[in-house]
CSV table of C-alpha atoms (C1' of nucleotides) in Angstrom, one decimal:
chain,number,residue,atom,x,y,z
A,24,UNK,CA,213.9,49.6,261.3
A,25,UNK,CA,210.5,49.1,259.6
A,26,UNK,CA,210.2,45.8,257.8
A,27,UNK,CA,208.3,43.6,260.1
A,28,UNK,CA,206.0,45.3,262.6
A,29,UNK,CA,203.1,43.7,264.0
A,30,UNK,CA,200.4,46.4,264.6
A,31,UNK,CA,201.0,49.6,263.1
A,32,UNK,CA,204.4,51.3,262.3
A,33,UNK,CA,206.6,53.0,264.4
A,34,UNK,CA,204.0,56.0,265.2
A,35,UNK,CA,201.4,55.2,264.0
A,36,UNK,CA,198.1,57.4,264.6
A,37,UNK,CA,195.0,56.1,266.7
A,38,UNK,CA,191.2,56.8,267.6
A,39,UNK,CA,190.4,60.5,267.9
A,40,UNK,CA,187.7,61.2,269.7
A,41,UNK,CA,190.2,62.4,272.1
A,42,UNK,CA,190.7,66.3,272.0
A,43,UNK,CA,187.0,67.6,271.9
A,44,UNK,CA,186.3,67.0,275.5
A,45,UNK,CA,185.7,69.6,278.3
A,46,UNK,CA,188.7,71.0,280.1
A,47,UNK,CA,186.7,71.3,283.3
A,48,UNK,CA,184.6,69.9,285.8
A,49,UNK,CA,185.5,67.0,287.9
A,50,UNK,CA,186.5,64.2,285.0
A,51,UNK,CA,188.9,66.7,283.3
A,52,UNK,CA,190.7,67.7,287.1
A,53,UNK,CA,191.2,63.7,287.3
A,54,UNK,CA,192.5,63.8,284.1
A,55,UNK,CA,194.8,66.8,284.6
A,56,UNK,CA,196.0,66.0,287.4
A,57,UNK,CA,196.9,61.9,286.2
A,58,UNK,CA,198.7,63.9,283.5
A,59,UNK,CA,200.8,66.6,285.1
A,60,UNK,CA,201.9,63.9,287.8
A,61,UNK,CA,202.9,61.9,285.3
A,62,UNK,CA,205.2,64.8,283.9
A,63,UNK,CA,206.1,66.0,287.7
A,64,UNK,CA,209.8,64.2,287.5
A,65,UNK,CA,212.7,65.3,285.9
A,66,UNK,CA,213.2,62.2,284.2
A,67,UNK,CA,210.0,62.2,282.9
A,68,UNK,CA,210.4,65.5,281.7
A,69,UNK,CA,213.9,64.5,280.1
A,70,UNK,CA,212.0,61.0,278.4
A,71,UNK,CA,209.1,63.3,277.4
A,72,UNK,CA,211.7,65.9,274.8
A,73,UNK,CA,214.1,63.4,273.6
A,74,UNK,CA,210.7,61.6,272.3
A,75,UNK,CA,209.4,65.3,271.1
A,76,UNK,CA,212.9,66.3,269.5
A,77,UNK,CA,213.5,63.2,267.7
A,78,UNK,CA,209.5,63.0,266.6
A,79,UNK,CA,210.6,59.5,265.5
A,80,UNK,CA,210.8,56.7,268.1
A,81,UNK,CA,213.8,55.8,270.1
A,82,UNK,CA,214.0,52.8,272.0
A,83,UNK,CA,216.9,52.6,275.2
A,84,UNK,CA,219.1,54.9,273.8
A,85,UNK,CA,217.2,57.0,276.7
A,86,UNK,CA,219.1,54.5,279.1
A,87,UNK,CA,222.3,56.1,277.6
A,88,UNK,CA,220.9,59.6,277.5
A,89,UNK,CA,219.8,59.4,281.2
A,90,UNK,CA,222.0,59.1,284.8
A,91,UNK,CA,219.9,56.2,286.0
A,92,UNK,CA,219.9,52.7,285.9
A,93,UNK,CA,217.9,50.7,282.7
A,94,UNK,CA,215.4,49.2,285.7
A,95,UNK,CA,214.9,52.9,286.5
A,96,UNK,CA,214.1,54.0,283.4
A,97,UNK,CA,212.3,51.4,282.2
A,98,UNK,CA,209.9,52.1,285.4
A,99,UNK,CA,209.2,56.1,284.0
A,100,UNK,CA,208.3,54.9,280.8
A,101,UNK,CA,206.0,52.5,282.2
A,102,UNK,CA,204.4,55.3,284.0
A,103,UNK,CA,204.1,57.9,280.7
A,104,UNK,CA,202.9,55.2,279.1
A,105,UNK,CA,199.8,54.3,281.8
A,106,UNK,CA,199.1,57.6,281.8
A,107,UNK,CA,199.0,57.5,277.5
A,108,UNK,CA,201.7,60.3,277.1
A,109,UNK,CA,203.8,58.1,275.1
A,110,UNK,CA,203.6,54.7,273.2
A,111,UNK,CA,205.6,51.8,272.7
A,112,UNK,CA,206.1,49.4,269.9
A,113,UNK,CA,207.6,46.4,269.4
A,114,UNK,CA,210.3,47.0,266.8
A,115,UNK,CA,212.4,43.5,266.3
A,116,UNK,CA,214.1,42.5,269.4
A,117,UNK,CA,214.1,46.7,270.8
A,118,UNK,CA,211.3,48.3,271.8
A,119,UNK,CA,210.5,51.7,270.1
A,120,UNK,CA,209.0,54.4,272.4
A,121,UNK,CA,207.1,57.7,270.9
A,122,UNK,CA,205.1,60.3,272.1
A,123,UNK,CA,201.7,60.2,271.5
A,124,UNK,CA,200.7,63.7,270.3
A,125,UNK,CA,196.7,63.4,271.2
A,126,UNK,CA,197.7,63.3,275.0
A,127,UNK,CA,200.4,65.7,274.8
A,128,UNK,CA,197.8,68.1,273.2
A,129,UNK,CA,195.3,67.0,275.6
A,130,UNK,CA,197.6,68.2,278.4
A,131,UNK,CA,198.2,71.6,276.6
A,132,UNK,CA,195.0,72.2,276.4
A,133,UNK,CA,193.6,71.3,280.0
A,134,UNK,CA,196.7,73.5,281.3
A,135,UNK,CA,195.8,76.3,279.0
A,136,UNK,CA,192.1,75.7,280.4
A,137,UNK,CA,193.4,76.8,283.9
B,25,UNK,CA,212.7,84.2,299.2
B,26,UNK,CA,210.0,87.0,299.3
B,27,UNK,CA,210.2,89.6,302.2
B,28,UNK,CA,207.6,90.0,305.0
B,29,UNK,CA,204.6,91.6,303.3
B,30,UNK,CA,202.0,93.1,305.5
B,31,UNK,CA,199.7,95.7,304.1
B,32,UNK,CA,199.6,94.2,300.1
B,33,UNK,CA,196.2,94.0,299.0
B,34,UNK,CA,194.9,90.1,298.5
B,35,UNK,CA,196.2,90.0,295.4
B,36,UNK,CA,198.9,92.5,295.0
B,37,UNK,CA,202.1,92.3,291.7
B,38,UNK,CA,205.1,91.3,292.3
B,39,UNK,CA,208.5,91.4,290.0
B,40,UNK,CA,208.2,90.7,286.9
B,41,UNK,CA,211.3,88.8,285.3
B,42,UNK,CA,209.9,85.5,285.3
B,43,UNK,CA,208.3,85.0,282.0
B,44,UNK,CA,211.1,85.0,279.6
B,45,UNK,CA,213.3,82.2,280.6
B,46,UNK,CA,214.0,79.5,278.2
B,47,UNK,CA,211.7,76.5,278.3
B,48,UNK,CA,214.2,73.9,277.6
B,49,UNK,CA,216.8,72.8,279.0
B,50,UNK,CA,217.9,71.6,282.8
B,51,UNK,CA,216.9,74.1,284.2
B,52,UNK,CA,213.2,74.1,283.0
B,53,UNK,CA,212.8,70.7,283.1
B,54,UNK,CA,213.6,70.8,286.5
B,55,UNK,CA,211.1,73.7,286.6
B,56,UNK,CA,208.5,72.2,285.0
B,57,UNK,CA,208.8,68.8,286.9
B,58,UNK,CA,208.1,71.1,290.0
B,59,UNK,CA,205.2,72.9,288.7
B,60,UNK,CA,203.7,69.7,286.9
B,61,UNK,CA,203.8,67.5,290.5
B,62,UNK,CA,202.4,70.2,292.1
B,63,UNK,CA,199.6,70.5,290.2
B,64,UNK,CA,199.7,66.5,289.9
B,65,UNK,CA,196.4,65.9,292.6
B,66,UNK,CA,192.7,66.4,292.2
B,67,UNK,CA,192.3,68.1,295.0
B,68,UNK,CA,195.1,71.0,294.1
B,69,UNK,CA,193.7,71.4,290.4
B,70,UNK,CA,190.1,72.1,292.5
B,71,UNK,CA,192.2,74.9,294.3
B,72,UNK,CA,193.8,76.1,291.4
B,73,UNK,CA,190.6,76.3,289.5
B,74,UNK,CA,188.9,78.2,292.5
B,75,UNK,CA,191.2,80.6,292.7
B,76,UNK,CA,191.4,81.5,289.3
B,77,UNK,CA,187.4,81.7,288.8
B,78,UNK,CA,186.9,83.9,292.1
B,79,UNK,CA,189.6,85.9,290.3
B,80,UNK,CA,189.6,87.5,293.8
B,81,UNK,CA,190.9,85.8,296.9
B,82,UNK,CA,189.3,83.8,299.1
B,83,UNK,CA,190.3,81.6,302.4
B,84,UNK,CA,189.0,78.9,304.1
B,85,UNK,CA,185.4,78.6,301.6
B,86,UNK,CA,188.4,76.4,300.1
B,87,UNK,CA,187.8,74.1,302.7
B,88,UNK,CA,184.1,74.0,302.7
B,89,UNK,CA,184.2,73.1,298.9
B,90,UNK,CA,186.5,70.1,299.2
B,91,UNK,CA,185.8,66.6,300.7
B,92,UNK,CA,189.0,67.1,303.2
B,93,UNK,CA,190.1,68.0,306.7
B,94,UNK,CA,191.2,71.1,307.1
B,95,UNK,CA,194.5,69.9,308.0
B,96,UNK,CA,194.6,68.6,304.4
B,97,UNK,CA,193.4,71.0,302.6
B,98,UNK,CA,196.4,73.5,304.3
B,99,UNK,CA,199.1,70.7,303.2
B,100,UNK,CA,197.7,71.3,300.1
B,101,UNK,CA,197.5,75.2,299.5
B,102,UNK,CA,201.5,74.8,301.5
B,103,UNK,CA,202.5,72.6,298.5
B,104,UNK,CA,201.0,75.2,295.9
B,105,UNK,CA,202.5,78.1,297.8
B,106,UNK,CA,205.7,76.6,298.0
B,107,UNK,CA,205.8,75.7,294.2
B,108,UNK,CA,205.0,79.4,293.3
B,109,UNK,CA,201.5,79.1,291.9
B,110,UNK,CA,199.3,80.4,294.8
B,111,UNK,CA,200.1,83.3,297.2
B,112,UNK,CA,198.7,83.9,300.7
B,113,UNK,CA,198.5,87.1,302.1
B,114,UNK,CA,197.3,87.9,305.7
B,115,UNK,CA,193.3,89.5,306.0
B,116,UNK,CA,192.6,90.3,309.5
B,117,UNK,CA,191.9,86.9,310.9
B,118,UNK,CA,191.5,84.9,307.8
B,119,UNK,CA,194.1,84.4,304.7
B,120,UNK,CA,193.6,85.3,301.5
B,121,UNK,CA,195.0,83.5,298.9
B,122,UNK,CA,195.4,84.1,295.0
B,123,UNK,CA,196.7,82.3,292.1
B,124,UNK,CA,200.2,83.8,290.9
B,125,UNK,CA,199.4,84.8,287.5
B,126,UNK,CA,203.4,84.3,286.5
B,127,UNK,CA,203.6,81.4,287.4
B,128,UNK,CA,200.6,79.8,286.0
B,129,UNK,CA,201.7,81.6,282.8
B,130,UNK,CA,205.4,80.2,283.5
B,131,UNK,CA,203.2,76.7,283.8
B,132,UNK,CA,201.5,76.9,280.4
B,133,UNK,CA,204.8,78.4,278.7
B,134,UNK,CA,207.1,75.1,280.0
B,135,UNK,CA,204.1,72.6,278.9
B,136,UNK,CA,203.3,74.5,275.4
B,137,UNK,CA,207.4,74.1,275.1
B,138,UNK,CA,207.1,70.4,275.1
C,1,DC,C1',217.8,25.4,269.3
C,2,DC,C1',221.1,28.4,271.6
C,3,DA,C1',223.6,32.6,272.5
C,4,DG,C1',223.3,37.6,272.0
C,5,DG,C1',221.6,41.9,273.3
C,6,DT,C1',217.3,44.4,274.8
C,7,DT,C1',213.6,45.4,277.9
C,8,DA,C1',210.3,44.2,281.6
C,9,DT,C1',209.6,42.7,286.0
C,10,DC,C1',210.6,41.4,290.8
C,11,DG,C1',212.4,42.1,295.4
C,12,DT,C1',214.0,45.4,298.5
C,13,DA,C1',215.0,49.7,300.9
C,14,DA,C1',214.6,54.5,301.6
C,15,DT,C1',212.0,58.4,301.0
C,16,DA,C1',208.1,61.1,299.9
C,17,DG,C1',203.1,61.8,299.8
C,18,DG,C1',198.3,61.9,301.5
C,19,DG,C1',195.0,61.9,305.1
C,20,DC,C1',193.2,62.8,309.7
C,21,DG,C1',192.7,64.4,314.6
C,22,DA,C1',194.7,67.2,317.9
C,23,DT,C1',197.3,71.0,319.0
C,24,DT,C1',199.2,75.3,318.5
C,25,DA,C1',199.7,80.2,316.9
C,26,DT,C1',197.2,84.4,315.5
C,27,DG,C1',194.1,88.2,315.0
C,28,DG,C1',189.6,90.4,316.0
C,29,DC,C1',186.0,91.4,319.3
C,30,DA,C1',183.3,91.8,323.4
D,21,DT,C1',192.0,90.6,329.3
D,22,DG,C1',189.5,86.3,327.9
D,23,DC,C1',187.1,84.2,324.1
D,24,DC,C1',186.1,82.7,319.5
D,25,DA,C1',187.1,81.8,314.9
D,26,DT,C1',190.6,80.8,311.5
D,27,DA,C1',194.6,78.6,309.8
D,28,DA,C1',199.1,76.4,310.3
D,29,DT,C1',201.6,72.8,312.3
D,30,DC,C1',202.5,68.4,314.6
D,31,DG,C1',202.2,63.4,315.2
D,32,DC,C1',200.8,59.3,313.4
D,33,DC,C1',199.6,55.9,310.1
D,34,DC,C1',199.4,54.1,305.6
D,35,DT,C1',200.3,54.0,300.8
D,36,DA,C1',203.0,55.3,296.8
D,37,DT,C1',207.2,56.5,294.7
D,38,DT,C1',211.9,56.2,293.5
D,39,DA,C1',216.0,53.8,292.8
D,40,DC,C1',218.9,49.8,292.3
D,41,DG,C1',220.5,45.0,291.4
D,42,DA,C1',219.1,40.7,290.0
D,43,DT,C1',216.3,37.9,287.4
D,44,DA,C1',213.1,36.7,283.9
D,45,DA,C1',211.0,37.3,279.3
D,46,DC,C1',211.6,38.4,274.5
D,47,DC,C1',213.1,38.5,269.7
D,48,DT,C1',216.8,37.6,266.2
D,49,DG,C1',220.7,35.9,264.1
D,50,DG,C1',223.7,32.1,263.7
DNA sequence: CCAGGTTATCGTAATAGGGCGATTATGGCA
DNA sequence: TGCCATAATCGCCCTATTACGATAACCTGG
C-alpha cells in the first residue's frame, strides 16, 4: 500500500518547530484546551489508540472497529484531524489515517505542565 | 460518592487507590474522555492552573481573574468538581477549593498512556 | 468511460454546552 | 434578629455537538 502517493508516504514527518513552545500563559491554555476537547469523547479516545497501537496508518477499518455509523466516524476524525492530533493521506481509493506524534507530544507535555 | 466533610482543612487527603489502574482499555478511555472534556475549555485550564500555582486554596479571587459572570465561573468549577479534579471544601462564608492532586496525576497517567 | 468500493459531506433531530442576569441558600457579624 | 457578602442554582437563550441516513465526491480496475 505504498506505490503511488502523492505528497509524502503513509507517515510521513513534517515542520518541527512544534515542541519548544511554552506550556503556559494564555496561547498554550487555548491550545490545551482545543487539544483535550478534542480527546474528551470516547470515540476519539478509541480512534486516537488504534492509530497509536498500530503506529502505521489505518484507514476505515476504524468503521469496523467502532459501534457507530461510517458518517459518525468519519465526523471524529475530521475533528482530531482540525485539531492536528492525527493526519490523513490519500492512499489509492482509501484514505490512510495516522497519528501525528508532534501533537500527541505536544499534548503530553502541556498536561504534564499543569 | 464522598461523605459530608465538615471540619477538613482546605486541602485535606483523601483515599488513595486511584493511581494504579490500567490506562488502557474501556474503562480508561472512558476515564480519560471524562477528564480530557473537562479540561477541554480556556476558562477551566485558567482554574486549573490557579489552583495548582496558589498550591493553597482559594475562592471566589477565581472570579475576579476571569472575564466571566459569576454564574459562569461556578458552572465551571461544578464541571471540574464533578469530574474529580478540583475539590471544594466549606471556609466560613467563602469556599475553598483545591486541585485533587490524584486526579490530575490520574490525568497525566491516562494521556502519557496514549 | 463505467461500475465498484471507500470516504466526505449534507440535512436533520436531539442533546449538551456556554453565557448571563436574577434568585436563592448559607454563614458570619453587628 | 436583620444585614451583608459569598456562592450555588435557576431560567433563558443561543450555539455546538453528536448521531444517523442519504447523497455526493473520489480513485481504481475492468
Amino acid at each position: 500500500m505504498a506505490p503511488s502517493l502523492k505528497a509524502a508516504p503513509t507517515c510521513a514527518p513534517a515542520d518541527e518547530k512544534h515542541d519548544l513552545r511554552p506550556v503556559e500563559g494564555r496561547a498554550a491554555d487555548e491550545e490545551l484546551a482545543l487539544l483535550t476537547k478534542a480527546v474528551g469523547h470516547p470515540a476519539r479516545v478509541q480512534i486516537l489508540r488504534l492509530l497509536v497501537r498500530r503506529d502505521s496508518c489505518i484507514c476505515g477499518d476504524i468503521v469496523d472497529e467502532l459501534p457507530l455509523a461510517q458518517s459518525t466516524v468519519s465526523q471524529h476524525l475530521k475533528v482530531l484531524k482540525e485539531a492536528g492530533l492525527i493526519r490523513g493521506e490519500i492512499d489509492g481509493p482509501r484514505i490512510g489515517y495516522c497519528i501525528e506524534p508532534r501533537t500527541l507530544r505536544r499534548l503530553k507535555a502541556l498536561v504534564g505542565g499543569l
